[in-house]
Tab-separated table of C-alpha atoms and ligand atoms in Angstrom:
chain	number	residue	atom	x	y	z
A	115	MET	CA	88.265	126.500	91.394
A	116	PHE	CA	90.439	127.503	88.460
A	117	ILE	CA	88.403	129.137	85.634
A	118	GLU	CA	90.362	129.671	82.919
A	119	VAL	CA	90.699	133.336	81.954
A	120	ASN	CA	89.454	134.340	78.837
A	121	SER	CA	91.662	133.659	76.083
A	122	ALA	CA	90.053	135.506	73.070
A	123	ASN	CA	93.939	137.244	72.314
A	124	ARG	CA	95.833	134.524	71.755
A	125	LYS	CA	98.357	136.358	71.083
A	126	ALA	CA	98.942	136.080	74.977
A	127	GLY	CA	100.324	133.469	76.525
A	128	TRP	CA	100.464	132.622	80.918
A	129	ILE	CA	101.752	130.475	83.348
A	130	GLU	CA	99.616	128.657	85.625
A	131	VAL	CA	101.306	126.630	88.829
A	132	VAL	CA	99.340	124.163	90.591
A	133	CYS	CA	101.340	123.189	93.560
A	134	GLY	CA	100.999	121.231	96.993
A	135	SER	CA	102.027	118.261	98.888
A	136	MET	CA	101.896	114.947	98.490
A	137	PHE	CA	98.171	113.531	97.705
A	138	SER	CA	96.709	117.109	97.653
A	139	GLY	CA	95.589	116.547	94.362
A	140	LYS	CA	98.008	118.572	92.074
A	141	THR	CA	97.854	115.568	88.924
A	142	GLU	CA	94.193	115.510	89.118
A	143	GLU	CA	93.829	119.591	88.701
A	144	LEU	CA	96.531	119.377	86.246
A	145	ILE	CA	94.787	116.649	83.986
A	146	ARG	CA	91.579	118.563	84.863
A	147	ARG	CA	92.600	121.751	82.910
A	148	LEU	CA	94.283	119.709	80.065
A	149	ARG	CA	91.380	117.420	79.110
A	150	ARG	CA	89.227	121.034	78.805
A	151	ALA	CA	91.589	122.082	76.917
A	152	GLN	CA	91.914	119.467	74.420
A	153	ILE	CA	88.011	119.052	74.341
A	154	ALA	CA	87.816	122.689	73.367
A	155	ASN	CA	90.016	121.503	70.431
A	156	GLN	CA	93.801	123.032	71.351
A	157	GLN	CA	96.956	121.540	70.286
A	158	VAL	CA	97.846	120.007	74.234
A	159	GLU	CA	101.630	118.339	74.982
A	160	ILE	CA	101.874	117.387	78.395
A	161	PHE	CA	105.690	116.512	79.547
A	162	LYS	CA	107.113	115.078	82.655
A	163	PRO	CA	110.739	114.089	84.389
A	164	ALA	CA	112.074	110.692	82.169
A	165	LEU	CA	112.553	110.145	85.831
A	166	ASP	CA	109.140	109.928	87.168
A	167	THR	CA	108.222	106.396	86.093
A	168	ARG	CA	105.931	104.831	88.612
A	169	TYR	CA	103.746	103.620	86.979
A	170	SER	CA	104.100	104.188	83.134
A	171	GLN	CA	106.646	105.452	80.525
A	172	ASP	CA	104.329	107.886	78.808
A	173	ALA	CA	101.546	108.484	80.643
A	174	ILE	CA	100.931	111.174	83.631
A	175	VAL	CA	98.824	109.078	86.119
A	176	SER	CA	97.546	110.477	89.220
A	177	HIS	CA	97.316	108.560	92.501
A	178	ASN	CA	93.831	107.552	91.580
A	179	GLN	CA	94.774	106.019	88.480
A	180	ASN	CA	92.832	109.395	85.709
A	181	SER	CA	95.979	109.113	83.496
A	182	ILE	CA	96.705	111.217	80.098
A	183	ARG	CA	99.525	110.903	77.746
A	184	SER	CA	102.660	112.404	77.988
A	185	THR	CA	106.259	112.752	77.137
A	186	PRO	CA	109.258	111.919	78.927
A	187	VAL	CA	112.117	114.536	78.728
A	188	THR	CA	115.372	114.760	80.285
A	189	SER	CA	116.097	118.231	80.367
A	190	ALA	CA	113.763	121.418	80.513
A	191	ARG	CA	115.531	122.681	77.452
A	192	GLN	CA	113.954	119.828	75.328
A	193	ILE	CA	110.201	120.748	76.075
A	194	LEU	CA	111.053	124.031	73.819
A	195	MET	CA	111.990	121.935	70.826
A	196	LEU	CA	108.857	119.407	71.166
A	197	ALA	CA	106.314	122.348	71.810
A	198	SER	CA	106.251	123.790	68.382
A	199	GLY	CA	103.171	123.857	67.061
A	200	VAL	CA	101.544	123.414	70.512
A	201	GLU	CA	99.006	125.761	72.176
A	202	VAL	CA	98.702	124.538	75.912
A	203	VAL	CA	101.785	122.615	77.782
A	204	GLY	CA	101.429	120.749	80.795
A	205	ILE	CA	104.150	119.647	82.830
A	206	ASP	CA	103.626	117.664	85.822
A	207	GLU	CA	106.133	116.842	88.570
A	208	ALA	CA	108.000	119.925	87.531
A	209	GLN	CA	110.135	119.419	90.819
A	210	PHE	CA	112.194	116.860	89.817
A	211	PHE	CA	113.292	119.516	86.764
A	212	ASP	CA	116.435	121.027	86.579
A	213	GLU	CA	116.124	125.111	87.491
A	214	GLY	CA	116.411	125.648	83.177
A	215	LEU	CA	112.595	125.021	83.432
A	216	VAL	CA	111.226	128.435	84.691
A	217	GLU	CA	113.358	130.335	81.585
A	218	VAL	CA	111.897	127.737	79.230
A	219	ALA	CA	108.079	128.371	81.335
A	220	ARG	CA	108.857	132.125	80.765
A	221	GLU	CA	109.873	131.828	76.725
A	222	LEU	CA	107.254	129.766	76.156
A	223	ALA	CA	104.253	132.197	77.493
A	224	ASN	CA	106.340	134.639	75.779
A	225	ARG	CA	105.638	132.914	72.708
A	226	GLY	CA	101.652	133.078	73.350
A	227	LEU	CA	101.533	129.399	74.581
A	228	ARG	CA	99.424	128.592	78.001
A	229	VAL	CA	101.609	126.853	80.345
A	230	ILE	CA	100.479	124.575	83.100
A	231	ILE	CA	102.680	123.744	85.893
A	232	ALA	CA	101.736	120.791	88.686
A	233	GLY	CA	104.607	119.694	91.259
A	234	LEU	CA	105.221	119.459	95.058
A	235	ASP	CA	106.124	122.956	96.094
A	236	MET	CA	108.297	121.405	99.339
A	237	ASP	CA	110.309	118.376	99.572
A	238	TYR	CA	110.424	116.132	102.718
A	239	ARG	CA	111.659	118.152	105.074
A	240	GLY	CA	109.409	121.382	104.131
A	241	VAL	CA	112.348	122.943	101.774
A	242	PRO	CA	111.398	124.940	98.696
A	243	PHE	CA	111.748	122.142	96.171
A	244	GLY	CA	113.890	122.439	92.942
A	245	PRO	CA	112.589	125.267	90.495
A	246	MET	CA	109.055	125.371	91.985
A	247	PRO	CA	109.911	128.626	94.214
A	248	ALA	CA	110.965	130.823	91.324
A	249	LEU	CA	107.764	129.187	89.142
A	250	LEU	CA	105.220	130.648	91.564
A	251	ALA	CA	106.697	133.989	91.516
A	252	THR	CA	106.899	134.019	87.819
A	253	ALA	CA	103.260	132.454	86.962
A	254	GLU	CA	100.587	134.591	86.443
A	255	PHE	CA	97.967	131.983	88.248
A	256	VAL	CA	98.976	130.311	91.636
A	257	THR	CA	96.979	127.064	92.906
A	258	LYS	CA	97.691	125.598	96.136
A	259	VAL	CA	95.657	122.418	96.559
A	260	HIS	CA	96.002	120.994	99.709
A	261	ALA	CA	95.883	117.269	100.904
A	262	ILE	CA	93.968	115.788	104.224
A	263	CYS	CA	96.250	115.144	107.377
A	264	GLN	CA	96.361	111.436	108.036
A	265	ARG	CA	96.593	112.087	111.715
A	266	CYS	CA	94.264	114.864	112.714
A	267	GLY	CA	91.889	115.405	109.682
A	268	SER	CA	93.194	119.462	109.732
A	269	LEU	CA	94.090	120.595	105.861
A	270	ALA	CA	97.776	119.158	105.371
A	271	ASN	CA	100.412	121.073	103.544
A	272	TYR	CA	103.405	118.665	104.456
A	273	SER	CA	104.951	115.732	102.920
A	274	TYR	CA	105.720	113.613	106.015
A	275	ARG	CA	108.238	110.815	104.889
A	276	LEU	CA	107.931	107.239	107.041
A	277	ALA	CA	111.043	105.907	104.834
A	278	GLU	CA	114.101	106.278	106.482
A	279	GLN	CA	116.020	107.217	103.588
A	280	ASP	CA	117.588	111.271	103.337
A	281	GLN	CA	117.769	110.774	99.379
A	282	ARG	CA	115.679	113.806	98.086
A	283	ILE	CA	114.275	112.147	95.727
A	284	LEU	CA	112.547	109.073	96.723
A	285	LEU	CA	109.192	108.262	94.226
A	286	GLY	CA	106.067	108.648	96.104
A	287	GLU	CA	103.967	105.660	97.040
A	288	LYS	CA	101.582	105.889	99.486
A	289	SER	CA	103.506	103.373	102.096
A	290	ASP	CA	107.042	106.056	101.626
A	291	TYR	CA	104.823	109.202	102.549
A	292	GLU	CA	102.103	110.583	104.713
A	293	PRO	CA	100.037	114.352	104.080
A	294	ARG	CA	100.602	115.901	107.640
A	295	CYS	CA	99.109	119.502	108.991
A	296	ARG	CA	101.760	122.145	110.262
A	297	ARG	CA	101.333	121.133	113.480
A	298	CYS	CA	101.363	116.871	113.237
A	299	TYR	CA	104.854	117.229	110.694
A	300	HIS	CA	106.437	119.250	113.771
A	301	LEU	CA	105.219	117.259	116.576
A	302	GLU	CA	106.854	113.718	114.731
A	303	ALA	CA	109.872	116.136	114.474
A	304	VAL	CA	110.141	117.162	117.745
A	305	GLU	CA	109.333	113.630	118.867
A	306	VAL	CA	111.995	112.010	116.696
A	307	LYS	CA	114.561	114.890	117.981
A	308	GLN	CA	113.961	114.861	121.533
A	309	LYS	CA	114.110	110.514	121.192
A	310	ASN	CA	117.704	110.819	119.167
A	311	GLU	CA	119.106	113.396	122.030
A	312	GLY	CA	118.100	110.790	124.583
A	313	VAL	CA	119.920	107.798	123.466
A	314	GLU	CA	122.775	110.033	123.321
A	315	VAL	CA	122.349	111.148	126.438
A	316	LYS	CA	122.123	107.499	127.317
A	317	GLN	CA	125.048	106.475	125.519
A	318	LYS	CA	127.152	109.471	127.129
A	319	ASN	CA	126.563	107.903	130.459
A	320	GLU	CA	127.050	104.491	129.882
B	1359	LIG	ZN1	97.389	116.889	111.696
């Protein structure tokens, strides 16, 4: 479990990233860290992209209904303006932000803030998601959390999309995605490919 570094020197900021697949507990971990900071009477602000309005306009809500008040923003730059006088900044669903979030996180940390970022590391195709790769590279602390594969019970790090839509952003509901391990994620992909190829071959012969 992540233990906060000794921050006696309050002039130094840093960046923490919590990443993983859907249902891996990223948001719960973000909320846990932010709550601890709040209990310590630190000035905390939480931001999320305005498009993530699955459950609530102004709260981060994790899948287990644990929630904490947050401010929706339409661009990463907005966070810079809204974070004045703040000691700890939490950012949820970071994968949906523009690439500007990387510079924003660096600037906040350079100002002396603790920046805690949670997001999906990969999209449903297994491709690194938005600003996440650069955030992972520039953070002092990285925590990768895992779900449990819904097929075999192994550790899962992929978000397998059950819904047949191919836009990158499909806000996650339990019925749209399932966490899968590497093996089960790729097995399915191969099965689908073979099925599609089978259909093509059949059509050619007709
Ligand atoms: Zn599996």
